[in-house]
Amino acid sequence: MEKYSGKSVVRGIAIGRIYLHKKIEYKVTDQKVSDVETELLRFLDAVERAKGQLDGLYSEALEKVGEDHARIFEAHRMLLEDEDYLDAAKALIRQGYNAVYAADRAGIRFADALAAMDDEYMRDRAADLRDISRRVIRVLLDMPEEGIRLEESAVLVADDLTPGETVKLDRSKILGFVTVKGTAASHTAILARSMNLPALVGVKLSLADELHGKPCIVDGFAGMFLVEPTKKELTRMIVQKNQWTADLEALQKLKGQDNQTKSGKRIDILANIGGVEDAEAALAADAGGIGLFRSEFLYLGRESFPTEEEQFASYRAVLEKMEGKRVVVRTMDIGADKSADYFHFQPEENPAMGYRGIRVSLDRVEIFITQLRALYRASAYGNLAVMFPMIISVDEVRRIKQIAGMVRKDLEKEGKTLQAVPLGVMIETPAAALISDQLAREADFFSIGTNDLAQYTLAADRMNRQLEGVCDPRHEAVLRLIEMTVKNAHKAGIPVGICGELASDMLLMERFLEWNVDELSVVPADVLKLREAVRALP
Ligand code: PEP
Ligand code: MG
């Protein structure tokens, strides 16, 4: 048995086999070749072999998951016969470029052209084209299939996972996560938390291929990862797992109860979600609503912008599921660690302090308008509120309100039915906390994002493992900013909630109640635990 320690970001125990995910990285250079004819043949041979792989994948998918899912491989095969793509790659090889470069350039050129089209169907083909050109490159470089393809339930072990990779995972097949990199405040950890799967980050193990398929245990209580556990360990962990399941069941009796201390002080407890699927867990946990829907996850793990219709369908689905309970959607906080290629962001020295959140929305207004249109249209289907991330000034809020007002008017002219939608400000920069008295006059509510508030107040990157002790949201400076924000909100007569991870901190619950924080929004799995903590207070 091998034992590794790590930082637990989600408690719980997972017992299963390891699925080892290794990123396939290749470098594309524009190196020239001397033998053009051989290179051409090498390219054409790779295309043929790629087609053979796709035929194999098609038959396999047809048998396992049916025609609907198998069709994608057939479509990819057809794209590999696209004369324009092939001719573009061949032309580059004839100019002396190597086949990998030619396949890569031709793929990018055509994918970008497709992605820029108005037609949604064609835009979706951009992703397929990138996929097929990567496939040809992998064949040329003799590399294995990429992507995370779990055929049966397993514990996912990886060096690191991006939020984009995490949102694409088949949740029903993941038992737990173990990553070598990552921090508790990273968005991948946040996603693991919202899936309520035992997860460890910072586990220092070397990702040797032999790990794949080995039995393992993720102990999210002790922060331990056991590979090939002994029988004794296995029995011990099964007992602990059963106890944990029983504890969770015991919490169920709190459903339908109030979040009220013994002396009658109340606080709302809502849930944070990253997508439509999480709403189910929020409901099951008897959350008072959704306090933070991180809408940027709708933009991740895909190759083109989600359309107004797609977004509308997601917001509507969550609103309908929540049956009149409050749903607060945070407009896309894209940027920093949450990025997607099709945004074509410039590389940045300090991405967390850079082009992200509301800065992107106010700069690329067309993307913002599409999102606001989808949100306002969805407002007819439930109790919607919208809030904005990374605010630092009153001017930003006024611009947002102006754009939102315009969107509203346009939709009304189009005859759409809309409801009143409160507009809130996220307080997650020290600037916003310090001018919260002014912001409170512009906003309908506040929601304090303690993850970013801690990172910016303490000048400590939340993604940096070495700074995990430093980036502490319990730091007195952060707590003072929270208290100040709550006071300013109440002075202006608006409600204020906390939606960062600090909201789950049981030890701070008394302080939050003392400050009269109106609402806490936490991962669905913590809703009943917090209720239990509130009810135990005098
Ligand atoms: C926060 O910063 O606390 C927050 C809730 O937003 P996110 O974690 O998505 O940055
Ligand atoms: Mg934030």
XYZ file of C-alpha atoms and ligand atoms in Angstrom:
549
model
C 0.000 0.000 0.000
C 1.207 3.539 -0.812
C -0.032 6.451 1.295
C 0.026 10.093 0.187
C -1.199 13.164 2.002
C -2.962 16.092 0.393
C -5.319 18.916 1.149
C -8.908 17.840 1.415
C -11.252 20.192 -0.416
C -14.343 18.013 -0.132
C -14.915 15.691 2.793
C -16.118 12.153 2.323
C -14.684 8.814 1.320
C -14.376 7.316 -2.135
C -13.362 3.729 -2.717
C -12.713 2.525 -6.239
C -10.185 2.214 -9.021
C -7.924 4.919 -10.369
C -8.566 6.576 -13.701
C -5.311 8.296 -14.536
C -5.702 11.385 -16.679
C -2.551 12.687 -18.292
C -2.580 15.714 -20.500
C -1.328 15.125 -23.970
C 0.898 17.990 -24.877
C 2.594 18.485 -28.176
C 4.558 21.311 -29.590
C 3.899 22.638 -33.054
C 6.871 24.261 -34.780
C 7.039 25.805 -38.239
C 10.155 23.836 -39.063
C 10.592 23.180 -42.782
C 11.214 19.758 -44.295
C 13.413 18.988 -47.260
C 11.459 16.044 -48.673
C 8.077 17.542 -49.493
C 6.699 14.459 -51.260
C 7.395 12.142 -48.291
C 5.821 14.682 -45.946
C 2.724 14.826 -48.148
C 2.430 11.051 -48.051
C 2.969 11.063 -44.290
C 0.087 13.562 -43.931
C -2.263 11.602 -46.211
C -1.407 8.382 -44.427
C -2.195 10.055 -41.057
C -5.548 11.241 -42.419
C -6.381 7.670 -43.499
C -5.364 6.262 -40.130
C -7.386 8.939 -38.340
C -10.410 7.894 -40.435
C -9.782 4.288 -39.392
C -9.766 5.358 -35.715
C -13.042 7.215 -36.206
C -14.642 4.173 -37.828
C -13.583 2.127 -34.804
C -14.935 4.734 -32.379
C -18.197 4.889 -34.316
C -18.769 1.130 -34.093
C -17.824 1.083 -30.413
C -20.150 3.983 -29.578
C -22.960 2.494 -31.644
C -22.798 -0.667 -29.614
C -22.386 0.985 -26.213
C -24.367 4.209 -26.321
C -26.454 4.079 -29.472
C -26.741 5.821 -32.807
C -27.376 9.333 -31.465
C -24.070 9.498 -29.623
C -22.172 7.577 -32.287
C -23.083 10.031 -35.017
C -20.431 12.523 -33.925
C -17.682 10.150 -35.084
C -19.354 9.757 -38.440
C -19.529 13.559 -38.741
C -15.826 13.840 -37.868
C -14.982 11.276 -40.499
C -16.837 13.300 -43.108
C -14.979 16.433 -42.077
C -11.724 14.585 -42.630
C -12.750 14.306 -46.262
C -13.335 18.051 -46.536
C -11.403 19.158 -49.611
C -10.863 22.710 -48.371
C -9.239 21.528 -45.154
C -7.115 18.914 -46.900
C -6.075 21.297 -49.686
C -5.079 23.986 -47.209
C -2.888 21.540 -45.291
C -1.381 20.110 -48.477
C -0.600 23.598 -49.779
C 1.348 24.362 -46.614
C 3.303 21.122 -46.939
C 4.092 22.002 -50.552
C 5.533 25.263 -49.221
C 7.928 23.083 -47.230
C 6.218 23.087 -43.820
C 6.105 19.931 -41.735
C 2.845 17.926 -41.674
C 2.047 18.668 -37.992
C 2.311 22.386 -38.604
C 0.213 22.113 -41.767
C -2.541 20.126 -40.032
C -2.536 22.540 -37.099
C -2.621 25.737 -39.185
C -5.260 24.439 -41.581
C -7.388 23.325 -38.618
C -7.101 26.675 -36.837
C -7.797 28.667 -39.993
C -10.974 26.765 -40.840
C -12.174 26.477 -37.273
C -11.813 30.240 -36.731
C -13.683 30.948 -39.967
C -16.515 28.631 -38.879
C -16.603 30.047 -35.354
C -17.150 33.548 -36.770
C -20.229 32.535 -38.779
C -23.744 33.621 -37.827
C -25.174 30.180 -38.369
C -25.219 28.242 -35.106
C -24.825 24.873 -36.791
C -21.694 26.040 -38.601
C -20.280 27.565 -35.421
C -20.601 24.223 -33.681
C -18.645 22.599 -36.512
C -15.619 24.736 -35.515
C -15.097 22.529 -32.468
C -15.323 19.425 -34.634
C -12.735 20.776 -37.009
C -10.312 21.488 -34.172
C -10.927 17.961 -32.923
C -10.163 16.317 -36.217
C -7.018 18.314 -36.802
C -5.804 17.374 -33.292
C -6.561 13.766 -34.151
C -4.445 13.920 -37.313
C -1.625 15.507 -35.305
C -1.817 12.795 -32.646
C -1.549 10.154 -35.350
C 1.430 11.950 -36.891
C 3.131 12.095 -33.507
C 2.079 8.586 -32.528
C 0.186 9.763 -29.457
C -2.790 8.135 -27.699
C -6.423 9.362 -27.576
C -6.970 12.481 -25.497
C -9.797 13.478 -23.191
C -11.290 11.858 -20.120
C -13.348 8.853 -21.147
C -14.618 7.038 -18.127
C -16.278 3.796 -18.986
C -17.001 2.837 -15.419
C -17.017 4.658 -12.099
C -13.540 5.608 -10.962
C -11.455 8.009 -8.923
C -10.010 10.608 -11.250
C -6.304 11.224 -10.660
C -4.595 14.026 -12.584
C -1.802 16.530 -12.394
C -4.387 19.293 -12.536
C -7.819 19.837 -14.024
C -9.062 23.037 -15.579
C -12.597 24.214 -14.826
C -13.315 23.534 -18.529
C -12.272 19.894 -18.195
C -14.174 19.509 -14.956
C -17.483 20.775 -16.311
C -17.281 18.278 -19.178
C -16.923 15.244 -16.900
C -19.579 12.577 -16.745
C -20.492 13.094 -13.092
C -22.281 9.810 -12.792
C -18.960 8.024 -13.274
C -16.713 9.990 -10.919
C -16.226 8.725 -7.385
C -13.699 11.333 -6.286
C -10.845 13.571 -7.396
C -7.149 13.609 -6.616
C -4.874 16.227 -8.142
C -1.190 16.944 -7.731
C -1.731 20.664 -8.205
C -4.703 22.891 -7.364
C -5.800 24.819 -4.297
C -8.895 24.775 -2.126
C -10.065 28.091 -3.580
C -9.497 27.089 -7.200
C -12.594 26.746 -9.326
C -11.932 23.076 -9.946
C -12.081 22.497 -6.192
C -15.261 24.568 -6.086
C -16.764 22.382 -8.803
C -15.769 19.218 -6.943
C -17.472 20.680 -3.905
C -20.627 21.404 -5.822
C -20.614 17.805 -7.092
C -20.108 16.747 -3.473
C -17.380 14.282 -4.357
C -14.460 13.561 -2.025
C -11.506 15.503 -3.398
C -7.873 16.072 -2.517
C -5.522 18.626 -4.044
C -1.773 18.962 -3.642
C -1.186 15.216 -3.451
C 2.479 14.735 -4.217
C 2.480 11.544 -6.206
C 4.163 10.840 -9.497
C 1.697 9.970 -12.200
C 3.234 6.722 -13.423
C 1.127 4.892 -16.010
C 0.945 1.834 -13.709
C -1.374 3.774 -11.393
C -4.214 3.458 -13.904
C -6.731 0.857 -12.764
C -5.228 0.289 -9.308
C -7.627 0.141 -6.335
C -7.533 3.213 -4.122
C -9.229 5.153 -1.335
C -9.728 8.919 -1.181
C -10.048 9.880 2.465
C -11.441 13.397 2.338
C -11.577 13.557 6.159
C -7.940 12.843 6.891
C -6.633 14.251 3.587
C -5.088 10.913 2.620
C -4.881 9.039 -0.648
C -4.256 5.305 -0.365
C -3.173 3.291 -3.371
C -3.635 -0.477 -3.217
C -4.925 -0.326 0.381
C -4.457 -3.302 2.672
C -7.498 -5.316 3.706
C -7.291 -3.791 7.173
C -7.329 -0.213 5.791
C -10.141 -1.069 3.451
C -12.291 -2.429 6.279
C -11.529 0.607 8.439
C -12.520 2.981 5.643
C -15.706 1.083 4.827
C -16.762 1.430 8.470
C -15.981 5.159 8.375
C -17.823 5.562 5.091
C -20.913 3.902 6.506
C -20.776 6.175 9.540
C -20.511 9.189 7.251
C -23.511 8.034 5.215
C -25.480 7.572 8.445
C -24.514 11.111 9.593
C -25.719 12.521 6.298
C -28.969 10.642 6.632
C -29.440 12.014 10.131
C -29.227 15.536 8.695
C -32.229 14.819 6.500
C -34.547 15.284 9.459
C -33.709 18.999 9.300
C -35.464 19.370 5.978
C -38.399 21.711 6.234
C -37.019 23.203 9.469
C -36.098 26.840 9.902
C -32.542 28.229 10.012
C -33.133 29.698 13.405
C -31.082 29.877 16.600
C -32.601 28.848 19.934
C -33.312 32.507 20.704
C -35.112 32.908 17.394
C -32.502 34.663 15.230
C -32.872 33.716 11.553
C -30.582 33.581 8.545
C -31.344 32.389 5.004
C -29.250 29.514 3.686
C -29.108 29.175 -0.073
C -27.012 27.082 -2.439
C -24.211 27.844 -4.902
C -24.448 26.090 -8.241
C -22.470 25.931 -11.468
C -25.098 24.520 -13.789
C -28.598 23.181 -14.226
C -27.614 19.722 -12.860
C -26.658 21.216 -9.480
C -30.126 22.694 -8.953
C -31.380 19.209 -8.175
C -28.880 18.902 -5.315
C -29.889 22.354 -4.045
C -33.519 21.298 -3.951
C -32.692 17.965 -2.341
C -30.777 19.852 0.371
C -33.823 22.031 1.014
C -31.868 25.190 0.178
C -33.804 28.448 0.439
C -32.914 29.135 -3.196
C -29.819 29.682 -5.280
C -27.582 32.414 -3.874
C -24.939 32.123 -6.585
C -25.273 30.550 -10.004
C -21.786 30.837 -11.499
C -23.036 31.363 -15.041
C -19.543 31.369 -16.579
C -19.553 27.587 -16.365
C -22.060 27.689 -19.220
C -19.253 29.186 -21.309
C -16.571 26.645 -20.378
C -15.687 23.278 -21.862
C -16.998 24.285 -25.291
C -15.672 25.805 -28.463
C -18.059 28.674 -29.157
C -20.224 31.120 -27.244
C -23.432 29.735 -25.768
C -26.252 31.337 -27.733
C -29.070 33.387 -26.215
C -31.401 30.401 -26.664
C -29.014 27.977 -24.953
C -28.537 30.310 -22.007
C -32.238 31.068 -21.794
C -32.954 27.333 -21.619
C -30.453 26.869 -18.752
C -31.687 29.831 -16.696
C -35.299 28.889 -17.289
C -34.623 25.282 -16.268
C -33.040 26.380 -12.972
C -35.818 28.885 -12.256
C -38.514 26.325 -12.955
C -36.764 23.678 -10.872
C -36.522 26.050 -7.925
C -40.289 26.618 -8.048
C -40.455 30.245 -7.044
C -37.493 30.199 -4.685
C -35.012 33.004 -5.250
C -32.335 32.338 -7.909
C -29.380 34.727 -8.087
C -27.457 34.411 -11.336
C -24.024 35.988 -11.408
C -23.212 37.221 -14.917
C -20.213 35.495 -16.447
C -17.029 35.888 -14.443
C -14.877 34.690 -17.290
C -11.100 35.234 -17.271
C -8.255 34.286 -14.903
C -8.485 30.504 -14.387
C -11.859 30.311 -16.143
C -11.011 30.729 -19.762
C -12.143 29.415 -23.128
C -10.158 29.585 -26.363
C -12.924 31.175 -28.380
C -12.719 34.362 -26.285
C -9.220 34.821 -27.745
C -7.909 36.466 -24.589
C -4.436 37.982 -24.761
C -1.887 36.314 -22.493
C -1.564 38.271 -19.232
C 1.161 38.603 -16.620
C -1.352 38.687 -13.759
C -4.606 37.174 -15.017
C -6.378 37.295 -11.641
C -5.787 41.035 -11.567
C -6.556 41.411 -15.213
C -9.220 41.150 -17.827
C -11.994 39.227 -16.114
C -15.579 39.400 -14.900
C -17.456 42.612 -15.427
C -14.429 44.114 -17.203
C -14.921 41.671 -20.062
C -18.711 42.164 -20.041
C -18.466 45.948 -20.218
C -15.768 45.815 -22.851
C -17.354 43.205 -25.116
C -20.879 44.472 -24.654
C -22.391 42.221 -27.331
C -21.579 39.155 -25.213
C -23.051 40.867 -22.145
C -26.231 41.847 -23.989
C -26.773 38.268 -25.155
C -26.497 37.074 -21.569
C -28.785 39.801 -20.211
C -31.391 39.100 -22.901
C -31.404 35.418 -21.954
C -31.695 36.307 -18.270
C -34.517 38.814 -18.654
C -36.445 36.414 -20.862
C -36.007 33.692 -18.251
C -37.289 36.045 -15.528
C -40.838 35.127 -16.530
C -40.289 31.592 -15.185
C -39.429 32.179 -11.541
C -37.899 34.462 -8.959
C -34.755 35.796 -10.615
C -32.117 38.230 -9.383
C -28.917 39.050 -11.248
C -25.576 40.156 -9.824
C -22.295 41.322 -11.254
C -18.768 40.127 -10.439
C -15.548 42.034 -9.793
C -17.101 45.476 -9.373
C -14.734 48.257 -8.319
C -16.695 51.458 -9.022
C -20.063 53.173 -8.978
C -19.539 54.061 -12.617
C -19.469 50.357 -13.574
C -22.774 49.778 -11.811
C -24.369 52.760 -13.562
C -23.190 51.482 -16.951
C -24.540 48.039 -16.174
C -27.904 49.477 -15.207
C -28.031 51.517 -18.383
C -27.313 48.447 -20.545
C -29.742 46.293 -18.557
C -32.425 48.971 -18.942
C -31.879 49.022 -22.697
C -32.077 45.240 -22.947
C -35.295 45.263 -20.944
C -36.883 47.898 -23.148
C -35.921 46.049 -26.338
C -37.448 42.831 -25.052
C -40.615 44.599 -23.982
C -40.881 46.090 -27.464
C -40.577 42.569 -28.826
C -43.609 41.686 -26.698
C -41.771 39.439 -24.237
C -43.160 38.957 -20.737
C -40.633 39.975 -18.107
C -40.612 40.186 -14.332
C -38.880 42.752 -12.134
C -35.276 41.592 -11.699
C -33.317 42.952 -8.710
C -29.752 43.836 -9.691
C -27.039 43.151 -7.127
C -23.368 43.897 -6.734
C -20.788 41.336 -5.707
C -18.435 42.695 -3.110
C -15.251 40.818 -3.832
C -12.657 43.542 -4.248
C -11.366 45.731 -1.421
C -12.399 48.732 -3.563
C -16.029 47.589 -3.594
C -16.030 46.955 0.156
C -14.492 50.358 0.857
C -17.070 52.215 -1.239
C -19.926 49.921 -0.260
C -21.805 52.925 1.154
C -21.897 54.447 -2.348
C -22.529 51.153 -4.128
C -25.423 50.400 -1.775
C -27.273 53.411 -3.195
C -27.073 51.893 -6.683
C -27.692 48.220 -5.941
C -30.732 46.208 -4.893
C -28.588 43.804 -2.839
C -25.006 42.813 -2.069
C -23.364 39.435 -2.148
C -19.889 39.149 -0.638
C -17.455 36.934 -2.557
C -14.947 36.092 0.132
C -12.698 33.989 -2.116
C -11.666 36.936 -4.228
C -12.031 39.446 -1.415
C -9.374 37.478 0.492
C -7.040 37.160 -2.485
C -7.167 40.869 -3.324
C -7.085 42.148 0.258
C -4.151 39.956 1.178
C -2.344 40.213 -2.176
C -2.221 36.420 -2.212
C -3.117 34.443 -5.330
C -5.905 31.989 -4.459
C -4.498 29.550 -7.043
C -1.013 29.449 -5.528
C -0.522 26.392 -3.355
C 2.418 27.924 -1.543
C 0.179 30.748 -0.336
C -2.666 28.650 0.916
C -2.053 29.637 4.531
C -1.592 33.269 3.522
C -4.745 33.589 1.396
C -6.923 33.179 4.473
C -10.433 34.651 4.320
C -10.518 34.594 8.148
C -7.825 37.284 8.247
C -8.940 40.217 10.382
C -8.601 42.597 7.416
C -11.066 40.542 5.365
C -13.476 40.216 8.285
C -13.421 43.982 8.814
C -14.249 44.568 5.160
C -17.143 42.119 5.435
C -18.478 43.799 8.564
C -18.177 47.220 6.941
C -20.042 46.019 3.852
C -22.858 44.511 5.919
C -23.262 47.744 7.906
C -23.308 49.888 4.772
C -25.853 47.622 3.094
C -28.180 47.806 6.062
C -27.764 51.555 6.413
C -29.019 51.830 2.842
C -31.787 49.321 3.531
C -30.611 46.569 1.179
C -30.000 42.901 2.038
C -26.527 41.402 2.039
C -25.350 37.823 1.756
C -22.063 35.929 1.709
C -21.506 33.526 -1.165
C -17.749 32.810 -0.958
C -16.470 29.628 0.657
C -16.215 31.429 4.002
C -20.000 31.263 4.257
C -19.594 27.569 5.213
C -17.327 28.362 8.137
C -19.216 27.087 11.184
C -16.900 28.928 13.541
C -17.835 32.282 12.053
C -21.555 31.615 12.065
C -22.071 33.427 15.373
C -20.323 36.515 14.063
C -22.348 36.499 10.857
C -25.531 36.328 12.907
C -24.321 39.093 15.194
C -23.666 41.291 12.145
C -27.149 40.448 10.850
C -25.934 38.982 7.582
C -29.171 38.193 5.736
C -28.078 35.198 3.733
C -25.364 32.577 3.367
C -24.940 30.739 0.108
C -22.935 27.521 0.182
C -22.458 24.300 -1.768
C -25.628 22.192 -1.629
C -23.884 19.587 0.556
C -23.337 22.172 3.304
C -26.883 23.566 3.486
C -28.216 21.149 6.090
C -24.941 21.117 8.034
C -25.170 24.901 8.371
C -28.807 24.639 9.387
C -27.789 22.217 12.102
C -25.079 24.650 13.280
C -27.480 27.611 13.359
C -30.086 25.660 15.284
C -27.496 24.612 17.878
C -26.636 28.251 18.699
C -28.164 29.893 21.776
C -15.825 34.666 -4.541
O -14.899 35.250 -5.096
O -15.898 34.488 -3.310
C -16.943 34.127 -5.351
C -18.042 33.697 -4.794
O -16.759 34.032 -6.689
P -15.765 32.952 -7.351
O -15.313 31.989 -6.286
O -16.512 32.300 -8.432
O -14.655 33.812 -7.859
Mg -15.092 35.773 -7.189
